[in-house]
Amino acid sequence: LRIVKGDDKVRWYSTQKVRRGFCSICGSSLFFDPLDQHKNDWIGVALGAIHGATNTTLKIHIFVADKGDYYSIADGLPQNQQ
Ligand SMILES: [Zn+2]
């Protein structure tokens, strides 16, 4: 991950398995970065943090078993319980 602007505004908090990046100004969650790069060669980026069009679409819902009971997912996409 290379932040091209505003990296001084990101605060990182780590556990044994992951580090999470938050905006130090408003507290928004920005990044989810698994620390074991051998198992996980990806970094989660909060799409709400992107200005303008994301040019992406959803492919799957994950951790559906943990979603709030106050809404349903009815877009027809695959749903993984975990
Ligand atoms: Zn912010």
CSV table of C-alpha atoms in Angstrom, one decimal, residues 15-72:
chain,number,residue,atom,x,y,z
A,15,THR,CA,-3.5,-6.5,16.5
A,16,GLN,CA,-1.5,-9.7,16.1
A,17,LYS,CA,-3.2,-10.4,12.7
A,18,VAL,CA,-4.2,-7.1,11.2
A,19,ARG,CA,-3.5,-3.4,11.2
A,20,ARG,CA,-6.3,-1.0,10.6
A,21,GLY,CA,-5.9,2.5,9.3
A,22,PHE,CA,-8.2,5.4,10.4
A,23,CYS,CA,-8.4,9.1,9.5
A,24,SER,CA,-6.9,11.0,12.4
A,25,ILE,CA,-9.2,13.9,11.7
A,26,CYS,CA,-12.7,12.4,11.5
A,27,GLY,CA,-12.0,8.8,12.7
A,28,SER,CA,-13.3,7.1,9.5
A,29,SER,CA,-12.1,3.6,8.9
A,30,LEU,CA,-9.9,3.6,5.8
A,31,PHE,CA,-7.8,0.4,5.6
A,32,PHE,CA,-7.8,-3.2,6.7
A,33,ASP,CA,-4.4,-4.7,6.2
A,34,PRO,CA,-3.7,-8.4,7.1
A,35,LEU,CA,-0.2,-8.6,8.5
A,36,ASP,CA,0.5,-12.1,7.1
A,37,GLN,CA,1.3,-11.1,3.6
A,38,HIS,CA,2.1,-14.8,2.7
A,39,LYS,CA,-1.6,-15.8,3.4
A,40,ASN,CA,-3.1,-12.5,2.3
A,41,ASP,CA,-1.8,-10.6,-0.7
A,42,TRP,CA,-4.5,-7.9,-0.5
A,43,ILE,CA,-5.4,-4.8,1.5
A,44,GLY,CA,-9.0,-3.7,2.2
A,45,VAL,CA,-9.8,-0.1,1.3
A,46,ALA,CA,-13.0,1.5,2.4
A,47,LEU,CA,-14.8,2.5,-0.8
A,48,GLY,CA,-16.5,5.4,1.0
A,49,ALA,CA,-13.0,7.0,1.3
A,50,ILE,CA,-12.7,7.3,-2.4
A,51,HIS,CA,-13.7,10.6,-4.0
A,52,GLY,CA,-15.6,10.3,-7.2
A,53,ALA,CA,-16.5,7.1,-9.1
A,54,THR,CA,-15.0,3.9,-7.8
A,55,ASN,CA,-15.6,2.1,-11.1
A,56,THR,CA,-16.2,-1.1,-9.2
A,57,THR,CA,-19.1,-3.4,-8.5
A,58,LEU,CA,-19.9,-5.8,-5.7
A,59,LYS,CA,-19.2,-9.5,-6.4
A,60,ILE,CA,-20.1,-11.2,-3.1
A,61,HIS,CA,-21.2,-10.4,0.5
A,62,ILE,CA,-19.1,-11.8,3.2
A,63,PHE,CA,-19.6,-12.4,7.0
A,64,VAL,CA,-23.4,-12.4,6.3
A,65,ALA,CA,-23.9,-14.4,9.5
A,66,ASP,CA,-22.7,-11.4,11.5
A,67,LYS,CA,-24.9,-8.7,9.8
A,68,GLY,CA,-27.5,-6.8,11.7
A,69,ASP,CA,-31.0,-8.3,11.8
A,70,TYR,CA,-32.4,-5.0,10.8
A,71,TYR,CA,-31.7,-5.4,7.1
A,72,SER,CA,-31.8,-8.0,4.4
